[in-house]
Amino acid sequence: MNIITVPRAMAVWSRRLHREGVTIGLVPTMGALHEGHRALIRKARLSCDALVVSVFVNPRQFGPAEDLTRYPRPFAQDRALCAHEGVDVLFAPSREAMYPPGFQTVVALQELARRWEGTVRPHHFQGVATVVTKLLCLVRPHVVVFGQKDYQQALLVQRLVEDLNLGARVVVHPTVREPDGLALSSRNVYLTTAQRRAAPVLYRALRAGWAAIRSGIRSEAQISRIMHDTVAAEPLAQVDYLALCDARTLEPLRRAAGKVALLGAIRIGKVRLIDNLLVTVPAKKRTGGRIRLGEQRSD
Ligand code: AMP
């Protein structure tokens, strides 16, 4: 496995592979790799000839009160995982290499970046969009893989790639979870034992919302109350948001219909957890003017 730290060297490598007709895959990460990242890497490995994993803790997507300095950076373990998974290039630039003195450019999206995570973390998606654009320009991948765990981010990258004609196919891989439902995250290591026990409440709340939809409930107010009540039963957890929204635009919905996303973010102590479920709302069958669920017309 080749380790590249200099952006210009990354661009030279990708230019050579493009000339040779080799397809390139990219999995962008902030390191502290876990089984969620491994699943993305395996997915990408199957879709390209040469695979790049980037490890870069991007300062521009952290707010001033966030965990940039204490974010875990176990580089030797990350290198070993990438080598084991047959990664061709581990791209691990320094902060100074990515943002040299004089760097001025930002890439910013509109509505999609302002909702949900954007309200709680105002500059987050500008940082994400800027670094992803830069990575795509350097690596020029044919396919880039993101996790559904960060669903708003994945939608934003799909939009960005389309809007700027960046030419990569954006693949979104399902969320990898612990057996108790907690979505894997590099930040889970911050949880104390008691907090870790409380953390699956977010997934339980989203599942409760999903169960409500399956039972025929369509009103956002009711679905939202069910999700909030689930989190309220866990004293260590505070809600940032729990929402029912359109799965494509992330606009909030008054009623569940079509493809919807249940989105959630909670805080447990200083740790922030996010998660989501995508649900196709079953259409109610109409019989004799009345609406019933799951019944055939008998006449
Ligand atoms: P991060 O290192 O947290 O920036 O994440 C890098 C990529 O891994 C992003 O596309 C995330 O959505 C994805 N990812 C993180 N956790 C998971 C998970 N539990 N399951 C699937 N993908 C994940």
Short mmCIF file of C-alpha atoms and ligand atoms in Angstrom, two decimals:
data_model
loop_
_atom_site.label_atom_id
_atom_site.label_comp_id
_atom_site.label_asym_id
_atom_site.label_seq_id
_atom_site.Cartn_x
_atom_site.Cartn_y
_atom_site.Cartn_z
CA MET A 1 0.00 0.00 0.00
CA ASN A 2 1.20 3.43 -1.00
CA ILE A 3 0.96 6.22 1.60
CA ILE A 4 0.66 9.67 0.02
CA THR A 5 0.76 12.82 2.14
CA VAL A 6 1.38 15.49 -0.49
CA PRO A 7 -1.72 16.66 -2.44
CA ARG A 8 0.27 17.25 -5.63
CA ALA A 9 1.58 13.65 -5.50
CA MET A 10 -2.02 12.43 -5.10
CA ALA A 11 -3.04 14.35 -8.23
CA VAL A 12 -0.06 12.99 -10.20
CA TRP A 13 -0.98 9.40 -9.20
CA SER A 14 -4.61 9.81 -10.26
CA ARG A 15 -3.68 11.48 -13.55
CA ARG A 16 -1.45 8.49 -14.39
CA LEU A 17 -4.21 5.99 -13.58
CA HIS A 18 -6.74 7.92 -15.66
CA ARG A 19 -4.29 7.80 -18.59
CA GLU A 20 -4.00 4.02 -18.13
CA GLY A 21 -7.79 3.59 -18.10
CA VAL A 22 -7.85 2.35 -14.49
CA THR A 23 -11.05 3.03 -12.49
CA ILE A 24 -10.52 4.75 -9.13
CA GLY A 25 -12.61 4.45 -5.96
CA LEU A 26 -12.44 6.81 -2.97
CA VAL A 27 -13.61 6.46 0.64
CA PRO A 28 -13.15 9.78 2.47
CA THR A 29 -12.76 9.45 6.26
CA MET A 30 -11.45 11.26 9.32
CA GLY A 31 -9.67 8.10 10.47
CA ALA A 32 -10.16 6.16 13.74
CA LEU A 33 -11.47 3.53 11.36
CA HIS A 34 -14.09 1.04 12.57
CA GLU A 35 -16.32 -1.63 11.06
CA GLY A 36 -18.55 1.05 9.47
CA HIS A 37 -15.57 2.41 7.54
CA ARG A 38 -14.46 -1.15 6.74
CA ALA A 39 -17.86 -1.85 5.14
CA LEU A 40 -17.50 1.27 2.96
CA ILE A 41 -13.98 0.24 1.97
CA ARG A 42 -15.17 -3.27 0.99
CA LYS A 43 -18.04 -1.82 -1.00
CA ALA A 44 -15.69 0.54 -2.86
CA ARG A 45 -13.11 -2.24 -3.38
CA LEU A 46 -15.71 -4.17 -5.41
CA SER A 47 -16.51 -1.17 -7.64
CA CYS A 48 -13.07 -0.05 -8.84
CA ASP A 49 -9.60 -1.19 -9.91
CA ALA A 50 -7.63 1.09 -7.59
CA LEU A 51 -8.87 2.19 -4.19
CA VAL A 52 -7.94 5.33 -2.25
CA VAL A 53 -8.90 5.88 1.39
CA SER A 54 -8.34 9.40 2.68
CA VAL A 55 -7.69 10.01 6.37
CA PHE A 56 -7.94 13.70 7.21
CA VAL A 57 -9.39 15.27 10.34
CA ASN A 58 -10.76 18.33 8.58
CA PRO A 59 -10.54 21.35 10.91
CA ARG A 60 -13.01 23.34 8.79
CA GLN A 61 -15.94 21.08 9.64
CA PHE A 62 -15.50 21.46 13.42
CA GLY A 63 -17.09 24.32 15.35
CA PRO A 64 -15.01 26.31 17.87
CA ALA A 65 -16.51 24.43 20.85
CA GLU A 66 -16.21 21.00 19.21
CA ASP A 67 -13.74 18.14 19.67
CA LEU A 68 -11.09 18.86 16.98
CA THR A 69 -8.07 18.58 19.29
CA ARG A 70 -9.21 15.46 21.11
CA TYR A 71 -10.61 13.65 18.02
CA PRO A 72 -8.96 10.17 18.03
CA ARG A 73 -6.04 9.74 15.60
CA PRO A 74 -4.80 6.11 15.80
CA PHE A 75 -2.87 6.30 12.52
CA ALA A 76 -0.94 2.99 12.85
CA GLN A 77 -4.21 1.07 13.34
CA ASP A 78 -5.85 2.86 10.42
CA ARG A 79 -2.87 2.04 8.19
CA ALA A 80 -3.07 -1.64 9.23
CA LEU A 81 -6.83 -1.82 8.52
CA CYS A 82 -6.37 -0.24 5.09
CA ALA A 83 -3.47 -2.57 4.20
CA HIS A 84 -5.53 -5.57 5.32
CA GLU A 85 -8.46 -4.49 3.12
CA GLY A 86 -6.29 -4.18 0.01
CA VAL A 87 -6.39 -0.39 -0.20
CA ASP A 88 -3.97 0.86 -2.87
CA VAL A 89 -3.38 4.38 -1.58
CA LEU A 90 -3.82 5.80 1.90
CA PHE A 91 -4.01 9.56 1.36
CA ALA A 92 -3.18 11.26 4.66
CA PRO A 93 -2.32 14.92 4.08
CA SER A 94 -1.46 17.35 6.86
CA ARG A 95 -3.69 20.30 7.69
CA GLU A 96 -1.06 22.68 6.27
CA ALA A 97 -0.86 20.70 3.03
CA MET A 98 -4.63 20.87 2.51
CA TYR A 99 -5.03 24.48 3.64
CA PRO A 100 -1.73 26.27 2.95
CA PRO A 101 -1.34 29.94 3.91
CA GLY A 102 -3.47 32.08 1.61
CA PHE A 103 -6.18 29.44 1.12
CA GLN A 104 -9.44 31.36 0.49
CA THR A 105 -11.97 29.13 -1.22
CA VAL A 106 -15.15 27.78 0.32
CA VAL A 107 -17.80 25.57 -1.23
CA ALA A 108 -21.24 26.14 0.30
CA LEU A 109 -24.65 24.65 -0.39
CA GLN A 110 -27.95 26.38 0.30
CA GLU A 111 -31.17 24.91 1.85
CA LEU A 112 -29.84 21.37 2.20
CA ALA A 113 -26.94 22.60 4.33
CA ARG A 114 -29.09 24.82 6.58
CA ARG A 115 -31.47 22.22 7.96
CA TRP A 116 -31.02 19.78 10.88
CA GLU A 117 -27.26 19.39 11.41
CA GLY A 118 -26.80 22.81 9.80
CA THR A 119 -28.87 24.56 12.48
CA VAL A 120 -26.85 23.00 15.30
CA ARG A 121 -23.46 23.16 13.51
CA PRO A 122 -23.62 26.33 11.34
CA HIS A 123 -20.32 26.02 9.41
CA HIS A 124 -20.10 22.25 9.41
CA PHE A 125 -21.36 21.53 5.90
CA GLN A 126 -19.35 24.34 4.34
CA GLY A 127 -16.27 22.62 5.76
CA VAL A 128 -17.45 19.24 4.51
CA ALA A 129 -18.32 20.53 1.02
CA THR A 130 -14.97 22.33 0.70
CA VAL A 131 -12.86 19.35 1.70
CA VAL A 132 -14.89 16.84 -0.34
CA THR A 133 -14.58 19.05 -3.43
CA LYS A 134 -10.84 19.28 -2.89
CA LEU A 135 -10.52 15.50 -2.40
CA LEU A 136 -12.57 14.83 -5.54
CA CYS A 137 -10.38 17.23 -7.55
CA LEU A 138 -7.20 15.55 -6.30
CA VAL A 139 -8.25 11.89 -6.53
CA ARG A 140 -10.74 12.20 -9.44
CA PRO A 141 -12.55 9.00 -8.44
CA HIS A 142 -15.05 7.21 -10.67
CA VAL A 143 -16.89 6.11 -7.53
CA VAL A 144 -16.94 7.62 -4.05
CA VAL A 145 -18.59 5.86 -1.09
CA PHE A 146 -20.29 7.57 1.87
CA GLY A 147 -22.22 6.14 4.83
CA GLN A 148 -25.96 6.48 5.38
CA LYS A 149 -25.13 7.14 9.04
CA ASP A 150 -24.42 10.76 7.99
CA TYR A 151 -27.42 10.90 5.69
CA GLN A 152 -27.61 14.68 5.30
CA GLN A 153 -23.92 14.72 4.40
CA ALA A 154 -24.42 11.97 1.80
CA LEU A 155 -27.30 13.88 0.17
CA LEU A 156 -25.26 17.06 0.20
CA VAL A 157 -22.33 15.35 -1.54
CA GLN A 158 -24.66 13.86 -4.17
CA ARG A 159 -26.02 17.37 -4.82
CA LEU A 160 -22.55 18.90 -4.93
CA VAL A 161 -21.23 16.31 -7.39
CA GLU A 162 -24.23 16.85 -9.65
CA ASP A 163 -24.22 20.66 -9.39
CA LEU A 164 -20.51 20.99 -10.13
CA ASN A 165 -20.38 18.13 -12.68
CA LEU A 166 -17.62 16.46 -10.71
CA GLY A 167 -18.31 13.19 -12.51
CA ALA A 168 -18.02 10.68 -9.65
CA ARG A 169 -20.74 8.10 -8.89
CA VAL A 170 -21.79 8.64 -5.27
CA VAL A 171 -22.68 5.40 -3.49
CA VAL A 172 -24.38 5.46 -0.07
CA HIS A 173 -23.77 2.40 2.11
CA PRO A 174 -26.21 1.38 4.89
CA THR A 175 -25.34 2.15 8.50
CA VAL A 176 -23.31 -0.47 10.38
CA ARG A 177 -24.51 -0.95 13.97
CA GLU A 178 -23.54 -2.57 17.23
CA PRO A 179 -25.71 -5.57 18.21
CA ASP A 180 -27.83 -3.26 20.43
CA GLY A 181 -28.51 -0.90 17.50
CA LEU A 182 -26.07 1.92 18.26
CA ALA A 183 -24.58 3.19 15.00
CA LEU A 184 -20.79 2.76 14.97
CA SER A 185 -18.96 6.06 15.22
CA SER A 186 -15.40 7.16 15.95
CA ARG A 187 -16.90 9.31 18.71
CA ASN A 188 -18.44 6.35 20.60
CA VAL A 189 -15.09 5.95 22.42
CA TYR A 190 -15.89 9.14 24.36
CA LEU A 191 -18.91 7.45 26.05
CA THR A 192 -18.55 6.30 29.68
CA THR A 193 -19.96 2.86 30.55
CA ALA A 194 -23.27 4.35 31.75
CA GLN A 195 -23.51 6.63 28.71
CA ARG A 196 -22.77 3.72 26.39
CA ARG A 197 -25.65 1.80 27.97
CA ALA A 198 -27.94 4.79 27.33
CA ALA A 199 -26.79 5.47 23.75
CA PRO A 200 -28.99 2.95 21.85
CA VAL A 201 -32.02 5.05 22.88
CA LEU A 202 -31.62 7.08 19.67
CA TYR A 203 -32.00 4.03 17.46
CA ARG A 204 -34.89 2.83 19.65
CA ALA A 205 -36.64 6.19 19.16
CA LEU A 206 -36.23 6.00 15.37
CA ARG A 207 -37.52 2.41 15.40
CA ALA A 208 -40.50 3.53 17.48
CA GLY A 209 -41.25 6.19 14.82
CA TRP A 210 -40.97 3.53 12.14
CA ALA A 211 -43.28 1.17 14.09
CA ALA A 212 -45.83 3.99 14.41
CA ILE A 213 -45.79 4.47 10.62
CA ARG A 214 -46.18 0.71 10.11
CA SER A 215 -49.18 0.70 12.46
CA GLY A 216 -50.89 3.27 10.21
CA ILE A 217 -50.01 6.56 11.96
CA ARG A 218 -49.22 9.31 9.45
CA SER A 219 -49.29 12.56 11.43
CA GLU A 220 -45.87 14.09 12.08
CA ALA A 221 -47.03 15.37 15.46
CA GLN A 222 -47.87 11.86 16.65
CA ILE A 223 -44.78 10.21 15.16
CA SER A 224 -42.58 12.92 16.64
CA ARG A 225 -44.22 12.60 20.07
CA ILE A 226 -43.60 8.84 20.07
CA MET A 227 -39.90 9.39 19.24
CA HIS A 228 -39.53 12.15 21.85
CA ASP A 229 -41.24 10.03 24.53
CA THR A 230 -38.79 7.20 23.85
CA VAL A 231 -35.77 9.48 24.40
CA ALA A 232 -37.40 11.17 27.42
CA ALA A 233 -37.45 7.79 29.18
CA GLU A 234 -33.62 7.84 29.18
CA PRO A 235 -32.44 10.41 31.77
CA LEU A 236 -28.90 10.72 30.33
CA ALA A 237 -30.11 11.78 26.86
CA GLN A 238 -31.21 15.20 25.55
CA VAL A 239 -32.79 15.69 22.13
CA ASP A 240 -31.27 18.08 19.56
CA TYR A 241 -33.88 17.11 16.98
CA LEU A 242 -36.07 14.17 16.01
CA ALA A 243 -37.73 14.72 12.66
CA LEU A 244 -39.88 13.26 9.94
CA CYS A 245 -38.79 14.58 6.57
CA ASP A 246 -38.75 13.99 2.84
CA ALA A 247 -35.95 11.51 2.13
CA ARG A 248 -34.74 13.44 -0.94
CA THR A 249 -34.94 17.08 0.14
CA LEU A 250 -34.94 16.71 3.95
CA GLU A 251 -37.83 19.18 4.12
CA PRO A 252 -39.94 18.57 7.22
CA LEU A 253 -43.26 16.80 6.53
CA ARG A 254 -46.66 17.25 8.21
CA ARG A 255 -47.71 13.73 7.17
CA ALA A 256 -45.71 10.61 6.34
CA ALA A 257 -46.03 9.66 2.67
CA GLY A 258 -43.72 8.23 0.01
CA LYS A 259 -40.05 7.92 0.90
CA VAL A 260 -39.36 9.51 4.25
CA ALA A 261 -36.35 9.86 6.52
CA LEU A 262 -36.59 9.72 10.29
CA LEU A 263 -33.64 11.82 11.44
CA GLY A 264 -32.34 12.16 14.96
CA ALA A 265 -29.58 13.80 16.98
CA ILE A 266 -29.20 13.56 20.75
CA ARG A 267 -26.62 14.52 23.32
CA ILE A 268 -25.43 12.21 26.05
CA GLY A 269 -23.18 14.27 28.29
CA LYS A 270 -20.80 16.03 25.88
CA VAL A 271 -21.16 13.37 23.20
CA ARG A 272 -23.42 14.07 20.26
CA LEU A 273 -24.96 11.11 18.43
CA ILE A 274 -26.79 11.21 15.09
CA ASP A 275 -28.69 8.48 13.28
CA ASN A 276 -31.50 7.98 10.77
CA LEU A 277 -33.86 5.45 9.22
CA LEU A 278 -35.19 5.54 5.67
CA VAL A 279 -38.76 4.31 5.33
CA THR A 280 -41.05 3.77 2.37
CA VAL A 281 -44.48 4.55 3.75
CA PRO A 282 -46.98 1.87 2.69
CA ALA A 283 -49.91 3.19 0.67
CA LYS A 284 -53.26 2.61 2.33
CA LYS A 285 -55.63 0.45 0.26
CA ARG A 286 -58.99 2.03 -0.62
CA THR A 287 -62.03 -0.25 -0.36
CA GLY A 288 -65.61 0.94 -0.92
CA GLY A 289 -64.70 4.54 -0.12
CA ARG A 290 -63.22 3.60 3.27
CA ILE A 291 -59.51 3.30 3.94
CA ARG A 292 -58.31 0.04 5.39
CA LEU A 293 -54.89 -1.42 5.82
CA GLY A 294 -53.83 -4.71 4.26
CA GLU A 295 -57.29 -5.96 3.16
CA GLN A 296 -58.51 -7.12 -0.24
CA ARG A 297 -61.83 -6.01 -1.76
CA SER A 298 -64.31 -8.83 -1.15
CA ASP A 299 -67.03 -7.70 -3.61
P1 AMP B 1 -16.03 9.88 9.41
O1 AMP B 1 -14.68 9.24 9.54
O2 AMP B 1 -16.83 9.82 10.66
O3 AMP B 1 -15.99 11.23 8.77
O4 AMP B 1 -16.84 8.96 8.40
C1 AMP B 1 -16.32 8.64 7.14
C2 AMP B 1 -17.39 7.93 6.35
O5 AMP B 1 -17.79 6.75 7.04
C3 AMP B 1 -18.65 8.78 6.17
O6 AMP B 1 -19.16 8.59 4.85
C4 AMP B 1 -19.59 8.21 7.21
O7 AMP B 1 -20.95 8.37 6.89
C5 AMP B 1 -19.19 6.74 7.18
N1 AMP B 1 -19.58 6.07 8.42
C6 AMP B 1 -19.29 6.43 9.69
N2 AMP B 1 -19.88 5.60 10.57
C7 AMP B 1 -20.57 4.70 9.83
C8 AMP B 1 -21.40 3.57 10.15
N3 AMP B 1 -21.65 3.22 11.40
N4 AMP B 1 -21.94 2.86 9.14
C9 AMP B 1 -21.71 3.22 7.84
N5 AMP B 1 -20.93 4.26 7.47
C10 AMP B 1 -20.38 4.99 8.45
#
